[in-house]
Amino acid sequence: MSEDKRAYSWNQFVESGFDGRDYEFPAYEGEFTGTIACKRWDKRQNLLAYLNLDDGRKILTSAWQRDDYHGLGEMPIGTRVKVTFVKSANGNAYLREVEKI
């Protein structure tokens, strides 16, 4: 991905050959470290980030424009990050914070 692109479009994602089938949205909260493996836009212009956690888990998380994508839009693939997930009132885990490490 070129430096001026924040994330892949769907077509670019498919053409990249990245296999996201092993990535799942987390159902747990906590603080984790890992690496950005890939990023793409969804149909609502939310940023989907594929993360390889240091503990071996592969997660997919959504970041919204209203939160300025938690800075993920400006971080290139391969960036090491610390991410924090919390549970909402309905019990779903969501991305609360991202820190470049």
GROMACS .gro file of C-alpha atoms in nm:
model
  101
    1MET     CA    1   0.000   0.000   0.000
    2SER     CA    2   0.139   0.342  -0.087
    3GLU     CA    3   0.220   0.589   0.188
    4ASP     CA    4  -0.056   0.831   0.082
    5LYS     CA    5  -0.332   0.568   0.117
    6ARG     CA    6  -0.486   0.528   0.459
    7ALA     CA    7  -0.642   0.189   0.384
    8TYR     CA    8  -0.738  -0.035   0.094
    9SER     CA    9  -1.066  -0.008  -0.090
   10TRP     CA   10  -1.253  -0.339  -0.120
   11ASN     CA   11  -1.112  -0.402  -0.470
   12GLN     CA   12  -0.757  -0.317  -0.359
   13PHE     CA   13  -0.800  -0.544  -0.058
   14VAL     CA   14  -0.903  -0.836  -0.282
   15GLU     CA   15  -0.618  -0.764  -0.525
   16SER     CA   16  -0.365  -0.750  -0.238
   17GLY     CA   17  -0.417  -1.120  -0.170
   18PHE     CA   18  -0.446  -1.064   0.204
   19ASP     CA   19  -0.639  -1.349   0.365
   20GLY     CA   20  -0.859  -1.214   0.643
   21ARG     CA   21  -1.057  -1.531   0.706
   22ASP     CA   22  -0.872  -1.613   1.031
   23TYR     CA   23  -0.950  -1.273   1.185
   24GLU     CA   24  -1.245  -1.230   1.422
   25PHE     CA   25  -1.398  -0.941   1.612
   26PRO     CA   26  -1.296  -0.975   1.979
   27ALA     CA   27  -1.556  -1.076   2.235
   28TYR     CA   28  -1.334  -0.977   2.528
   29GLU     CA   29  -1.201  -0.662   2.685
   30GLY     CA   30  -0.849  -0.574   2.788
   31GLU     CA   31  -0.526  -0.421   2.668
   32PHE     CA   32  -0.321  -0.602   2.402
   33THR     CA   33  -0.013  -0.541   2.190
   34GLY     CA   34   0.032  -0.644   1.832
   35THR     CA   35   0.100  -0.541   1.474
   36ILE     CA   36  -0.126  -0.392   1.206
   37ALA     CA   37  -0.144  -0.662   0.936
   38CYS     CA   38  -0.384  -0.487   0.696
   39LYS     CA   39  -0.642  -0.207   0.679
   40ARG     CA   40  -0.942  -0.149   0.454
   41TRP     CA   41  -1.252   0.067   0.430
   42ASP     CA   42  -1.595  -0.084   0.482
   43LYS     CA   43  -1.902   0.028   0.288
   44ARG     CA   44  -1.981   0.298   0.549
   45GLN     CA   45  -1.627   0.443   0.539
   46ASN     CA   46  -1.534   0.293   0.874
   47LEU     CA   47  -1.179   0.166   0.894
   48LEU     CA   48  -1.137  -0.208   0.945
   49ALA     CA   49  -0.799  -0.301   1.091
   50TYR     CA   50  -0.661  -0.654   1.093
   51LEU     CA   51  -0.429  -0.701   1.391
   52ASN     CA   52  -0.188  -0.981   1.477
   53LEU     CA   53  -0.170  -0.984   1.855
   54ASP     CA   54   0.150  -1.086   2.030
   55ASP     CA   55  -0.030  -1.376   2.196
   56GLY     CA   56  -0.107  -1.529   1.855
   57ARG     CA   57  -0.469  -1.421   1.821
   58LYS     CA   58  -0.580  -1.251   1.501
   59ILE     CA   59  -0.846  -0.987   1.547
   60LEU     CA   60  -1.047  -0.755   1.328
   61THR     CA   61  -1.162  -0.423   1.468
   62SER     CA   62  -1.363  -0.133   1.339
   63ALA     CA   63  -1.268   0.232   1.392
   64TRP     CA   64  -1.507   0.517   1.317
   65GLN     CA   65  -1.453   0.854   1.157
   66ARG     CA   66  -1.618   1.029   1.454
   67ASP     CA   67  -1.326   0.903   1.666
   68ASP     CA   68  -1.073   1.003   1.396
   69TYR     CA   69  -1.018   0.627   1.356
   70HIS     CA   70  -0.821   0.631   1.685
   71GLY     CA   71  -0.520   0.731   1.474
   72LEU     CA   72  -0.520   0.400   1.283
   73GLY     CA   73  -0.575   0.581   0.953
   74GLU     CA   74  -0.232   0.744   0.980
   75MET     CA   75  -0.044   0.432   1.094
   76PRO     CA   76   0.108   0.222   0.816
   77ILE     CA   77   0.072  -0.153   0.791
   78GLY     CA   78   0.340  -0.314   1.008
   79THR     CA   79   0.306  -0.057   1.288
   80ARG     CA   80   0.326  -0.196   1.641
   81VAL     CA   81   0.028  -0.090   1.852
   82LYS     CA   82  -0.126  -0.125   2.196
   83VAL     CA   83  -0.505  -0.153   2.171
   84THR     CA   84  -0.767  -0.136   2.442
   85PHE     CA   85  -1.109  -0.301   2.412
   86VAL     CA   86  -1.401  -0.244   2.649
   87LYS     CA   87  -1.749  -0.390   2.659
   88SER     CA   88  -2.052  -0.176   2.589
   89ALA     CA   89  -2.378  -0.195   2.783
   90ASN     CA   90  -2.505  -0.460   2.540
   91GLY     CA   91  -2.197  -0.676   2.603
   92ASN     CA   92  -2.016  -0.622   2.273
   93ALA     CA   93  -1.647  -0.539   2.287
   94TYR     CA   94  -1.535  -0.230   2.099
   95LEU     CA   95  -1.209  -0.048   2.033
   96ARG     CA   96  -1.157   0.221   2.295
   97GLU     CA   97  -0.797   0.329   2.241
   98VAL     CA   98  -0.497   0.276   2.014
   99GLU     CA   99  -0.141   0.373   2.096
  100LYS     CA  100   0.158   0.342   1.863
  101ILE     CA  101   0.446   0.164   2.039
   0.00000   0.00000   0.00000
